[in-house]
mmCIF file of C-alpha atoms and ligand atoms in Angstrom:
data_model
loop_
_atom_site.group_PDB
_atom_site.id
_atom_site.type_symbol
_atom_site.label_atom_id
_atom_site.label_comp_id
_atom_site.label_asym_id
_atom_site.label_seq_id
_atom_site.Cartn_x
_atom_site.Cartn_y
_atom_site.Cartn_z
ATOM 1 C CA MET A 1 8.473 -21.452 -8.136
ATOM 2 C CA ALA A 2 6.700 -18.117 -8.270
ATOM 3 C CA VAL A 3 5.171 -15.529 -5.993
ATOM 4 C CA LEU A 4 1.501 -14.744 -6.522
ATOM 5 C CA LEU A 5 0.674 -11.046 -6.219
ATOM 6 C CA ALA A 6 -3.081 -10.888 -5.564
ATOM 7 C CA GLY A 7 -4.181 -7.382 -6.552
ATOM 8 C CA GLY A 8 -0.772 -7.014 -8.169
ATOM 9 C CA ALA A 9 -1.876 -4.736 -11.027
ATOM 10 C CA GLY A 10 -2.398 -1.813 -8.628
ATOM 11 C CA PHE A 11 -0.106 0.934 -7.381
ATOM 12 C CA ILE A 12 1.874 -1.002 -4.767
ATOM 13 C CA GLY A 13 1.512 -4.355 -6.540
ATOM 14 C CA THR A 14 3.171 -3.225 -9.777
ATOM 15 C CA HIS A 15 6.124 -1.732 -7.915
ATOM 16 C CA THR A 16 6.417 -4.922 -5.870
ATOM 17 C CA ALA A 17 6.289 -7.027 -9.041
ATOM 18 C CA VAL A 18 9.273 -5.083 -10.422
ATOM 19 C CA GLU A 19 11.303 -5.701 -7.256
ATOM 20 C CA PHE A 20 10.475 -9.439 -7.128
ATOM 21 C CA LEU A 21 11.380 -9.812 -10.825
ATOM 22 C CA ASN A 22 14.625 -7.896 -10.294
ATOM 23 C CA ALA A 23 15.410 -10.204 -7.370
ATOM 24 C CA GLY A 24 15.050 -13.230 -9.673
ATOM 25 C CA TYR A 25 11.592 -14.489 -8.690
ATOM 26 C CA ASP A 26 8.922 -15.499 -11.188
ATOM 27 C CA VAL A 27 5.784 -13.411 -10.714
ATOM 28 C CA VAL A 28 2.120 -14.283 -11.205
ATOM 29 C CA ILE A 29 -0.459 -11.493 -10.880
ATOM 30 C CA ALA A 30 -4.166 -12.061 -10.150
ATOM 31 C CA ASP A 31 -6.300 -8.937 -10.431
ATOM 32 C CA ASN A 32 -9.857 -8.184 -11.592
ATOM 33 C CA LEU A 33 -8.771 -4.679 -12.742
ATOM 34 C CA TYR A 34 -11.410 -3.127 -10.475
ATOM 35 C CA ASN A 35 -8.996 -0.281 -9.686
ATOM 36 C CA SER A 36 -6.168 -0.809 -12.184
ATOM 37 C CA LYS A 37 -5.303 -1.231 -15.851
ATOM 38 C CA SER A 38 -3.662 -4.136 -17.667
ATOM 39 C CA ALA A 39 -1.291 -1.573 -19.229
ATOM 40 C CA ALA A 40 0.390 -1.335 -15.824
ATOM 41 C CA VAL A 41 1.310 -5.036 -15.974
ATOM 42 C CA ARG A 42 2.752 -4.596 -19.479
ATOM 43 C CA ARG A 43 4.876 -1.726 -18.180
ATOM 44 C CA VAL A 44 6.238 -3.939 -15.400
ATOM 45 C CA GLU A 45 7.369 -6.340 -18.132
ATOM 46 C CA GLU A 46 8.868 -3.488 -20.118
ATOM 47 C CA ILE A 47 10.828 -2.123 -17.109
ATOM 48 C CA THR A 48 12.222 -5.511 -16.111
ATOM 49 C CA GLY A 49 12.522 -7.250 -19.498
ATOM 50 C CA ARG A 50 10.765 -10.241 -17.873
ATOM 51 C CA SER A 51 7.309 -11.652 -18.465
ATOM 52 C CA VAL A 52 4.534 -11.880 -15.901
ATOM 53 C CA ALA A 53 1.728 -14.458 -15.887
ATOM 54 C CA PHE A 54 -1.428 -12.343 -15.587
ATOM 55 C CA TYR A 55 -4.809 -13.774 -14.502
ATOM 56 C CA GLU A 56 -7.754 -11.400 -14.796
ATOM 57 C CA ILE A 57 -9.829 -12.987 -12.044
ATOM 58 C CA ASP A 58 -11.774 -12.033 -8.937
ATOM 59 C CA VAL A 59 -9.637 -13.209 -6.019
ATOM 60 C CA CYS A 60 -12.851 -14.001 -4.070
ATOM 61 C CA ASP A 61 -13.524 -16.707 -6.700
ATOM 62 C CA LYS A 62 -12.052 -19.904 -5.232
ATOM 63 C CA ASP A 63 -12.481 -21.917 -8.433
ATOM 64 C CA ALA A 64 -10.586 -19.322 -10.443
ATOM 65 C CA LEU A 65 -7.832 -19.427 -7.791
ATOM 66 C CA ARG A 66 -7.782 -23.244 -7.933
ATOM 67 C CA LYS A 67 -7.214 -23.085 -11.686
ATOM 68 C CA LEU A 68 -4.366 -20.600 -11.166
ATOM 69 C CA PHE A 69 -2.730 -22.710 -8.430
ATOM 70 C CA SER A 70 -3.027 -25.844 -10.576
ATOM 71 C CA GLU A 71 -1.284 -24.111 -13.495
ATOM 72 C CA GLN A 72 1.414 -22.277 -11.518
ATOM 73 C CA SER A 73 3.790 -23.389 -8.790
ATOM 74 C CA ILE A 74 3.179 -20.760 -6.086
ATOM 75 C CA GLU A 75 5.622 -20.629 -3.162
ATOM 76 C CA ALA A 76 4.159 -17.533 -1.479
ATOM 77 C CA VAL A 77 1.252 -15.137 -1.813
ATOM 78 C CA VAL A 78 1.440 -11.374 -1.369
ATOM 79 C CA HIS A 79 -2.101 -10.150 -0.795
ATOM 80 C CA PHE A 80 -2.889 -6.622 -1.997
ATOM 81 C CA ALA A 81 -6.382 -7.387 -3.343
ATOM 82 C CA GLY A 82 -8.796 -5.012 -1.714
ATOM 83 C CA MET A 83 -10.782 -1.830 -2.093
ATOM 84 C CA LYS A 84 -9.116 1.093 -0.351
ATOM 85 C CA ALA A 85 -11.197 4.272 -0.493
ATOM 86 C CA VAL A 86 -12.013 5.281 3.078
ATOM 87 C CA GLY A 87 -15.011 7.513 2.227
ATOM 88 C CA GLU A 88 -16.475 4.995 -0.214
ATOM 89 C CA SER A 89 -16.200 2.287 2.456
ATOM 90 C CA VAL A 90 -18.518 4.315 4.705
ATOM 91 C CA ALA A 91 -21.093 4.504 1.899
ATOM 92 C CA LYS A 92 -20.662 0.863 0.771
ATOM 93 C CA PRO A 93 -19.707 -1.143 3.869
ATOM 94 C CA LEU A 94 -21.096 -4.476 2.683
ATOM 95 C CA GLN A 95 -19.148 -4.291 -0.571
ATOM 96 C CA TYR A 96 -15.969 -3.551 1.385
ATOM 97 C CA TYR A 97 -16.447 -6.336 3.944
ATOM 98 C CA SER A 98 -17.469 -8.802 1.257
ATOM 99 C CA ASN A 99 -14.563 -8.022 -1.077
ATOM 100 C CA ASN A 100 -11.757 -7.340 1.368
ATOM 101 C CA LEU A 101 -12.498 -10.259 3.685
ATOM 102 C CA GLY A 102 -13.616 -12.515 0.809
ATOM 103 C CA THR A 103 -10.261 -12.237 -0.971
ATOM 104 C CA THR A 104 -8.392 -13.240 2.207
ATOM 105 C CA ILE A 105 -10.645 -16.195 2.986
ATOM 106 C CA ALA A 106 -10.509 -17.467 -0.597
ATOM 107 C CA LEU A 107 -6.717 -17.162 -0.720
ATOM 108 C CA LEU A 108 -6.163 -18.934 2.622
ATOM 109 C CA THR A 109 -8.590 -21.719 1.636
ATOM 110 C CA VAL A 110 -6.996 -22.417 -1.731
ATOM 111 C CA MET A 111 -3.447 -21.993 -0.396
ATOM 112 C CA LYS A 112 -4.161 -24.754 2.117
ATOM 113 C CA GLU A 113 -5.555 -27.044 -0.580
ATOM 114 C CA PHE A 114 -2.380 -26.594 -2.646
ATOM 115 C CA GLY A 115 0.123 -26.726 0.235
ATOM 116 C CA CYS A 116 1.197 -23.081 -0.057
ATOM 117 C CA ARG A 117 2.099 -22.015 3.476
ATOM 118 C CA CYS A 118 3.195 -18.412 3.222
ATOM 119 C CA ILE A 119 1.184 -15.169 2.964
ATOM 120 C CA VAL A 120 2.295 -11.537 3.218
ATOM 121 C CA PHE A 121 -0.618 -9.169 3.806
ATOM 122 C CA SER A 122 -1.009 -5.438 3.075
ATOM 123 C CA SER A 123 -2.176 -4.085 6.392
ATOM 124 C CA SER A 124 -2.190 -0.458 7.437
ATOM 125 C CA ALA A 125 -1.187 1.858 10.244
ATOM 126 C CA THR A 126 -4.906 2.645 10.512
ATOM 127 C CA VAL A 127 -5.299 -0.441 12.766
ATOM 128 C CA TYR A 128 -3.479 1.415 15.567
ATOM 129 C CA GLY A 129 -6.591 3.576 16.024
ATOM 130 C CA LYS A 130 -6.605 6.954 17.705
ATOM 131 C CA SER A 131 -5.358 6.376 21.245
ATOM 132 C CA ASN A 132 -1.781 5.174 20.861
ATOM 133 C CA PRO A 133 1.033 7.728 21.211
ATOM 134 C CA VAL A 134 3.635 8.166 18.445
ATOM 135 C CA PRO A 135 5.897 6.574 17.411
ATOM 136 C CA LEU A 136 3.721 3.523 16.836
ATOM 137 C CA PHE A 137 5.179 0.166 17.911
ATOM 138 C CA GLU A 138 3.890 -3.248 16.795
ATOM 139 C CA THR A 139 3.434 -4.219 20.459
ATOM 140 C CA MET A 140 0.820 -1.501 21.024
ATOM 141 C CA PRO A 141 -2.806 -2.632 21.192
ATOM 142 C CA ARG A 142 -4.814 -2.286 18.015
ATOM 143 C CA GLY A 143 -7.425 0.425 18.351
ATOM 144 C CA GLU A 144 -10.903 1.322 17.184
ATOM 145 C CA CYS A 145 -11.043 2.003 13.454
ATOM 146 C CA THR A 146 -13.083 4.944 12.228
ATOM 147 C CA ASN A 147 -14.413 3.423 8.988
ATOM 148 C CA PRO A 148 -15.222 0.040 7.364
ATOM 149 C CA TYR A 149 -12.023 0.093 5.260
ATOM 150 C CA GLY A 150 -9.946 0.268 8.443
ATOM 151 C CA TRP A 151 -11.987 -2.491 10.050
ATOM 152 C CA THR A 152 -11.354 -4.758 7.047
ATOM 153 C CA LYS A 153 -7.613 -4.370 7.702
ATOM 154 C CA TRP A 154 -8.145 -5.083 11.402
ATOM 155 C CA MET A 155 -10.327 -8.126 10.668
ATOM 156 C CA ASN A 156 -8.023 -9.472 7.958
ATOM 157 C CA GLU A 157 -5.139 -9.335 10.421
ATOM 158 C CA GLN A 158 -7.280 -11.306 12.874
ATOM 159 C CA ILE A 159 -8.276 -13.868 10.227
ATOM 160 C CA ILE A 160 -4.644 -14.475 9.286
ATOM 161 C CA MET A 161 -3.525 -14.660 12.930
ATOM 162 C CA ASP A 162 -6.291 -17.184 13.702
ATOM 163 C CA ALA A 163 -5.437 -19.230 10.596
ATOM 164 C CA CYS A 164 -1.793 -19.333 11.737
ATOM 165 C CA THR A 165 -2.844 -20.479 15.213
ATOM 166 C CA ALA A 166 -4.928 -23.284 13.733
ATOM 167 C CA ASP A 167 -2.230 -24.376 11.282
ATOM 168 C CA PRO A 168 1.278 -24.429 12.763
ATOM 169 C CA GLU A 169 2.877 -24.661 9.309
ATOM 170 C CA LEU A 170 1.281 -21.464 8.014
ATOM 171 C CA SER A 171 3.182 -18.191 8.144
ATOM 172 C CA GLY A 172 1.552 -14.796 7.825
ATOM 173 C CA VAL A 173 3.507 -11.547 7.733
ATOM 174 C CA LEU A 174 1.221 -8.582 8.376
ATOM 175 C CA LEU A 175 2.944 -5.530 6.961
ATOM 176 C CA ARG A 176 1.486 -2.342 8.420
ATOM 177 C CA TYR A 177 2.142 0.259 5.760
ATOM 178 C CA PHE A 178 2.396 3.900 6.714
ATOM 179 C CA ASN A 179 1.921 6.367 3.784
ATOM 180 C CA PRO A 180 3.246 5.001 0.472
ATOM 181 C CA ILE A 181 3.932 7.665 -2.153
ATOM 182 C CA GLY A 182 6.259 8.341 -5.096
ATOM 183 C CA ALA A 183 6.766 6.144 -8.128
ATOM 184 C CA HIS A 184 9.322 3.989 -9.912
ATOM 185 C CA GLU A 185 12.195 6.168 -11.088
ATOM 186 C CA SER A 186 11.557 5.203 -14.731
ATOM 187 C CA GLY A 187 8.323 7.212 -14.607
ATOM 188 C CA ARG A 188 6.547 4.280 -16.322
ATOM 189 C CA ILE A 189 4.484 3.079 -13.339
ATOM 190 C CA GLY A 190 2.875 5.100 -10.571
ATOM 191 C CA GLU A 191 -0.311 5.910 -8.704
ATOM 192 C CA ASP A 192 -3.387 6.463 -10.890
ATOM 193 C CA PRO A 193 -6.389 7.155 -8.659
ATOM 194 C CA GLN A 194 -9.863 7.273 -10.190
ATOM 195 C CA GLY A 195 -11.650 10.590 -9.712
ATOM 196 C CA ILE A 196 -10.583 13.092 -7.074
ATOM 197 C CA PRO A 197 -7.616 11.711 -5.098
ATOM 198 C CA ASN A 198 -8.333 11.080 -1.412
ATOM 199 C CA ASN A 199 -4.667 11.119 -0.453
ATOM 200 C CA ILE A 200 -2.480 14.158 -0.365
ATOM 201 C CA PHE A 201 0.380 13.087 -2.604
ATOM 202 C CA PRO A 202 -1.513 12.257 -5.817
ATOM 203 C CA PHE A 203 -3.529 15.433 -5.209
ATOM 204 C CA ILE A 204 -0.298 17.452 -5.143
ATOM 205 C CA THR A 205 1.066 15.804 -8.314
ATOM 206 C CA GLN A 206 -2.220 16.519 -10.124
ATOM 207 C CA VAL A 207 -2.091 20.171 -9.031
ATOM 208 C CA ALA A 208 1.535 20.303 -10.203
ATOM 209 C CA VAL A 209 0.587 19.282 -13.768
ATOM 210 C CA GLY A 210 -2.472 21.555 -13.869
ATOM 211 C CA ARG A 211 -5.147 18.874 -13.576
ATOM 212 C CA ARG A 212 -6.475 20.575 -10.423
ATOM 213 C CA PRO A 213 -6.277 24.257 -9.539
ATOM 214 C CA GLN A 214 -5.146 24.042 -5.917
ATOM 215 C CA LEU A 215 -4.609 21.856 -2.879
ATOM 216 C CA THR A 216 -6.810 22.237 0.171
ATOM 217 C CA ILE A 217 -4.807 21.686 3.354
ATOM 218 C CA PHE A 218 -7.088 20.027 5.876
ATOM 219 C CA GLY A 219 -6.406 22.163 8.941
ATOM 220 C CA ASP A 220 -3.441 24.237 10.134
ATOM 221 C CA ASP A 221 -4.457 24.329 13.794
ATOM 222 C CA TYR A 222 -3.312 20.887 14.975
ATOM 223 C CA ASP A 223 -1.047 20.625 17.984
ATOM 224 C CA THR A 224 2.007 20.027 15.775
ATOM 225 C CA PRO A 225 5.025 22.317 15.194
ATOM 226 C CA ASP A 226 3.521 24.038 12.114
ATOM 227 C CA GLY A 227 -0.146 23.205 12.803
ATOM 228 C CA THR A 228 -0.578 20.724 9.912
ATOM 229 C CA GLY A 229 -0.931 16.944 10.065
ATOM 230 C CA ILE A 230 2.139 14.726 10.320
ATOM 231 C CA ARG A 231 2.534 11.393 8.507
ATOM 232 C CA ASP A 232 5.279 8.862 7.813
ATOM 233 C CA TYR A 233 5.618 8.972 4.003
ATOM 234 C CA ILE A 234 7.468 6.049 2.483
ATOM 235 C CA HIS A 235 8.716 5.660 -1.086
ATOM 236 C CA VAL A 236 6.699 2.942 -2.828
ATOM 237 C CA VAL A 237 9.913 1.318 -4.127
ATOM 238 C CA ASP A 238 11.226 0.976 -0.555
ATOM 239 C CA LEU A 239 7.863 -0.475 0.451
ATOM 240 C CA ALA A 240 8.039 -2.903 -2.487
ATOM 241 C CA LYS A 241 11.467 -4.096 -1.326
ATOM 242 C CA GLY A 242 9.999 -4.752 2.129
ATOM 243 C CA HIS A 243 7.792 -7.438 0.550
ATOM 244 C CA VAL A 244 10.786 -9.063 -1.139
ATOM 245 C CA ALA A 245 12.466 -9.226 2.284
ATOM 246 C CA ALA A 246 9.293 -10.559 3.938
ATOM 247 C CA VAL A 247 8.926 -13.695 1.788
ATOM 248 C CA PRO A 248 12.155 -15.493 2.813
ATOM 249 C CA TYR A 249 11.494 -14.443 6.425
ATOM 250 C CA ALA A 250 7.998 -15.949 6.263
ATOM 251 C CA LYS A 251 9.301 -19.160 4.723
ATOM 252 C CA LYS A 252 11.625 -19.655 7.701
ATOM 253 C CA HIS A 253 9.230 -18.526 10.454
ATOM 254 C CA PRO A 254 5.774 -20.106 10.719
ATOM 255 C CA GLY A 255 3.193 -18.149 12.703
ATOM 256 C CA ALA A 256 1.863 -14.622 12.390
ATOM 257 C CA LYS A 257 4.141 -11.598 12.648
ATOM 258 C CA VAL A 258 3.220 -7.909 12.537
ATOM 259 C CA ILE A 259 5.814 -5.539 11.057
ATOM 260 C CA ASN A 260 5.600 -1.779 10.520
ATOM 261 C CA ILE A 261 6.772 -0.532 7.135
ATOM 262 C CA GLY A 262 7.608 3.125 7.503
ATOM 263 C CA THR A 263 10.626 5.403 7.685
ATOM 264 C CA GLY A 264 10.214 6.245 11.376
ATOM 265 C CA LYS A 265 10.135 9.925 10.469
ATOM 266 C CA GLY A 266 7.157 12.277 10.461
ATOM 267 C CA THR A 267 6.601 14.975 7.820
ATOM 268 C CA SER A 268 4.000 17.744 8.019
ATOM 269 C CA VAL A 269 1.764 18.853 5.145
ATOM 270 C CA PHE A 270 3.658 22.158 4.884
ATOM 271 C CA GLU A 271 6.993 20.322 4.785
ATOM 272 C CA MET A 272 5.655 18.085 2.034
ATOM 273 C CA VAL A 273 4.391 21.000 -0.067
ATOM 274 C CA ASN A 274 7.613 22.992 0.424
ATOM 275 C CA THR A 275 9.836 20.024 -0.442
ATOM 276 C CA PHE A 276 7.777 19.219 -3.545
ATOM 277 C CA GLU A 277 8.029 22.820 -4.750
ATOM 278 C CA ARG A 278 11.766 23.068 -4.089
ATOM 279 C CA VAL A 279 12.779 19.751 -5.632
ATOM 280 C CA ASN A 280 10.638 20.089 -8.740
ATOM 281 C CA GLY A 281 10.707 23.860 -9.260
ATOM 282 C CA VAL A 282 6.895 24.084 -9.430
ATOM 283 C CA LYS A 283 4.365 26.062 -7.425
ATOM 284 C CA ILE A 284 1.600 24.232 -5.550
ATOM 285 C CA PRO A 285 -1.157 26.765 -4.881
ATOM 286 C CA TYR A 286 -3.071 25.902 -1.716
ATOM 287 C CA VAL A 287 -5.813 27.111 0.582
ATOM 288 C CA ILE A 288 -6.331 26.196 4.218
ATOM 289 C CA GLY A 289 -9.581 24.321 4.785
ATOM 290 C CA GLU A 290 -11.369 22.616 7.643
ATOM 291 C CA ARG A 291 -9.907 19.594 9.392
ATOM 292 C CA ARG A 292 -10.990 16.331 7.717
ATOM 293 C CA PRO A 293 -13.177 14.297 10.092
ATOM 294 C CA GLY A 294 -11.334 11.302 11.554
ATOM 295 C CA ASP A 295 -7.817 12.622 10.797
ATOM 296 C CA LEU A 296 -5.124 12.135 13.426
ATOM 297 C CA PRO A 297 -2.690 14.981 14.122
ATOM 298 C CA GLU A 298 0.323 12.641 13.925
ATOM 299 C CA SER A 299 1.124 9.143 12.764
ATOM 300 C CA TYR A 300 4.583 7.675 12.291
ATOM 301 C CA ALA A 301 6.231 4.340 12.827
ATOM 302 C CA ASN A 302 8.884 2.901 14.987
ATOM 303 C CA ALA A 303 10.586 0.965 12.183
ATOM 304 C CA ASP A 304 13.101 -1.084 14.224
ATOM 305 C CA GLU A 305 11.297 -4.415 13.917
ATOM 306 C CA ALA A 306 11.586 -4.421 10.111
ATOM 307 C CA GLU A 307 15.329 -3.863 10.401
ATOM 308 C CA LYS A 308 15.694 -6.547 13.062
ATOM 309 C CA LEU A 309 13.558 -9.251 11.433
ATOM 310 C CA LEU A 310 13.819 -8.511 7.718
ATOM 311 C CA GLY A 311 17.094 -6.600 7.500
ATOM 312 C CA TRP A 312 15.031 -3.937 5.736
ATOM 313 C CA HIS A 313 14.917 -0.192 6.179
ATOM 314 C CA ALA A 314 13.760 2.661 3.983
ATOM 315 C CA GLU A 315 16.541 4.134 1.866
ATOM 316 C CA LYS A 316 14.879 6.847 -0.182
ATOM 317 C CA THR A 317 14.339 10.419 0.960
ATOM 318 C CA LEU A 318 11.337 12.724 0.838
ATOM 319 C CA GLU A 319 13.126 14.481 -2.030
ATOM 320 C CA ASP A 320 13.275 11.185 -3.965
ATOM 321 C CA MET A 321 9.559 10.648 -3.347
ATOM 322 C CA CYS A 322 8.692 14.141 -4.617
ATOM 323 C CA ARG A 323 10.973 13.909 -7.655
ATOM 324 C CA ASP A 324 9.847 10.415 -8.708
ATOM 325 C CA GLY A 325 6.148 11.098 -8.104
ATOM 326 C CA TYR A 326 6.310 14.279 -10.175
ATOM 327 C CA ARG A 327 8.188 12.521 -12.997
ATOM 328 C CA TRP A 328 5.449 9.859 -13.205
ATOM 329 C CA GLN A 329 2.691 12.503 -13.283
ATOM 330 C CA THR A 330 4.507 14.681 -15.833
ATOM 331 C CA LEU A 331 5.119 11.758 -18.182
ATOM 332 C CA ASN A 332 1.575 10.413 -17.638
ATOM 333 C CA PRO A 333 -0.596 13.449 -16.821
ATOM 334 C CA MET A 334 -3.783 11.411 -17.163
ATOM 335 C CA GLY A 335 -2.294 8.249 -15.607
ATOM 336 C CA TYR A 336 -2.523 5.036 -17.644
ATOM 337 C CA GLY A 337 -5.517 6.446 -19.504
ATOM 338 C CA GLY A 338 -3.569 9.351 -20.989
HETATM 339 P P1 NAD B 401 -4.740 -0.372 -5.623
HETATM 340 O O1 NAD B 401 -6.208 -0.144 -5.623
HETATM 341 O O2 NAD B 401 -3.911 0.358 -6.604
HETATM 342 O O3 NAD B 401 -4.426 -1.944 -5.756
HETATM 343 C C1 NAD B 401 -5.318 -2.938 -5.275
HETATM 344 C C2 NAD B 401 -5.573 -3.880 -6.433
HETATM 345 O O4 NAD B 401 -6.467 -4.919 -5.989
HETATM 346 C C3 NAD B 401 -6.249 -3.186 -7.633
HETATM 347 O O5 NAD B 401 -5.488 -3.466 -8.797
HETATM 348 C C4 NAD B 401 -7.621 -3.833 -7.696
HETATM 349 O O6 NAD B 401 -8.104 -3.946 -9.035
HETATM 350 C C5 NAD B 401 -7.356 -5.183 -7.046
HETATM 351 N N1 NAD B 401 -8.524 -5.841 -6.466
HETATM 352 C C6 NAD B 401 -9.419 -5.346 -5.555
HETATM 353 N N2 NAD B 401 -10.345 -6.293 -5.275
HETATM 354 C C7 NAD B 401 -10.029 -7.391 -6.013
HETATM 355 C C8 NAD B 401 -10.604 -8.671 -6.164
HETATM 356 N N3 NAD B 401 -11.716 -9.042 -5.503
HETATM 357 N N4 NAD B 401 -10.025 -9.548 -7.013
HETATM 358 C C9 NAD B 401 -8.915 -9.202 -7.722
HETATM 359 N N5 NAD B 401 -8.318 -8.007 -7.610
HETATM 360 C C10 NAD B 401 -8.876 -7.104 -6.766
HETATM 361 O O7 NAD B 401 -4.224 -0.083 -4.141
HETATM 362 P P2 NAD B 401 -2.734 0.026 -3.590
HETATM 363 O O8 NAD B 401 -2.521 1.423 -3.160
HETATM 364 O O9 NAD B 401 -1.796 -0.632 -4.508
HETATM 365 O O10 NAD B 401 -2.883 -0.835 -2.263
HETATM 366 C C11 NAD B 401 -2.584 -2.225 -2.223
HETATM 367 C C12 NAD B 401 -3.009 -2.782 -0.873
HETATM 368 O O11 NAD B 401 -2.317 -2.052 0.144
HETATM 369 C C13 NAD B 401 -4.492 -2.624 -0.583
HETATM 370 O O12 NAD B 401 -4.929 -3.759 0.124
HETATM 371 C C14 NAD B 401 -4.538 -1.399 0.297
HETATM 372 O O13 NAD B 401 -5.669 -1.399 1.142
HETATM 373 C C15 NAD B 401 -3.257 -1.562 1.097
HETATM 374 N N6 NAD B 401 -2.766 -0.289 1.640
HETATM 375 C C16 NAD B 401 -2.583 0.771 0.797
HETATM 376 C C17 NAD B 401 -2.143 1.984 1.318
HETATM 377 C C18 NAD B 401 -1.975 3.185 0.407
HETATM 378 O O14 NAD B 401 -1.861 4.311 0.923
HETATM 379 N N7 NAD B 401 -1.918 3.021 -0.920
HETATM 380 C C19 NAD B 401 -1.878 2.109 2.688
HETATM 381 C C20 NAD B 401 -2.043 0.992 3.510
HETATM 382 C C21 NAD B 401 -2.492 -0.213 2.975
HETATM 383 N N1 UDP B 402 -4.393 16.168 3.509
HETATM 384 C C1 UDP B 402 -4.622 17.460 3.105
HETATM 385 N N2 UDP B 402 -5.243 17.670 1.899
HETATM 386 C C2 UDP B 402 -5.666 16.661 1.106
HETATM 387 C C3 UDP B 402 -5.430 15.324 1.531
HETATM 388 C C4 UDP B 402 -4.808 15.117 2.755
HETATM 389 O O1 UDP B 402 -4.240 18.417 3.788
HETATM 390 O O2 UDP B 402 -6.247 16.918 0.030
HETATM 391 C C5 UDP B 402 -3.660 15.928 4.780
HETATM 392 C C6 UDP B 402 -4.400 15.067 5.794
HETATM 393 O O3 UDP B 402 -5.198 15.862 6.635
HETATM 394 C C7 UDP B 402 -3.241 14.387 6.521
HETATM 395 C C8 UDP B 402 -2.155 14.249 5.454
HETATM 396 O O4 UDP B 402 -2.487 15.208 4.451
HETATM 397 O O5 UDP B 402 -2.739 15.241 7.550
HETATM 398 C C9 UDP B 402 -2.100 12.856 4.815
HETATM 399 O O6 UDP B 402 -3.392 12.525 4.338
HETATM 400 P P1 UDP B 402 -3.619 11.225 3.443
HETATM 401 O O7 UDP B 402 -5.081 11.113 3.138
HETATM 402 O O8 UDP B 402 -2.668 11.227 2.303
HETATM 403 O O9 UDP B 402 -3.158 10.015 4.409
HETATM 404 P P2 UDP B 402 -3.855 9.468 5.764
HETATM 405 O O10 UDP B 402 -4.531 10.615 6.448
HETATM 406 O O11 UDP B 402 -4.810 8.411 5.319
HETATM 407 O O12 UDP B 402 -2.730 8.931 6.570
#
């Protein structure tokens, strides 16, 4: 029996593949390499000394999924396959709705045909919207999203919840990720964004290796202790382990369950920059810019549910995240292309 990682060649998927392989699972990856490289899958094999069955397919393509399910014995699906650039989703909403909802519908359809009853989905803290106070609890109402990417997470959650209501044997674990950063400690796999990074951490690592001259901090006049935005950064290896904990939980508990995956601790932009500089002994030049439209002052999780249901909590520190992320960028200054 194997787990299928849909979109598993990407940043979070490759780290999750390593943790499933280390835990003794067989791993099958389906990815169309829209935002990833096949080299990343080879590096997963190199890190673990195990082989991965790789299908270069569009996960919206039900016939391609049927072929995969007929060749492999899939006990659970972890669904990462989606486009994730917030700004691009505003410019290309139809592509985002079509791809991000299409992958979910195709997976659920083919899973049912093949009797696979377990899906773990990559959701996001963005579904909490703007009105909930921090820390964010799973019981809080979902809010209004500010962009099509966020709505695809919201709608995918709804699709999986409705599918679980209609089919009492189906289980769906909706993992609401906070801010995944860092890299595997080997420095062989990590985040490799195309073009200018949207997120702060890969921007910082690219400044650190001289690929970009400086960081722009989006506002220092928020109502936070140092005026900069606060987020719940989580090491990608901790996040990966959360998926390994979610699969046996899902197999025992039919129905839909929402679980935050964060550390429960907020970190400001200044704290992040200072920690990165201290741990790695590098300077991150920065300027203060305008606030980025749509940004919240603060977002961090209450992470108790993950501990209670999955026996999982984050173990790595902000220092680990900074050290491991910098090691990846130093060893691979141009990502997988370099
Ligand atoms: P990523 O872009 O590195 O990985 C996503 C993978 O899905 C890529 O390899 C891409 O090629 C693949 N993919 C996209 N559409 C596909 C399709 N139709 N068929 C086959 N493969 C397809 O992104 P990531 O950072 O690893 O994120 C993984 C998931 O987690 C995504 O769904 C993302 O929205 C979600 N998420 C990410 C973050 C974050 O900050 N990275 C936060 C919250 C949620
Ligand atoms: N941020 C910043 N400069 C950047 C990118 C982000 O100052 O180049 C800030 C942003 O305003 C937010 C925090 O860093 O307060 C995290 O932003 P990111 O895009 O990584 O995550 P998200 O806002 O999606 O949670």
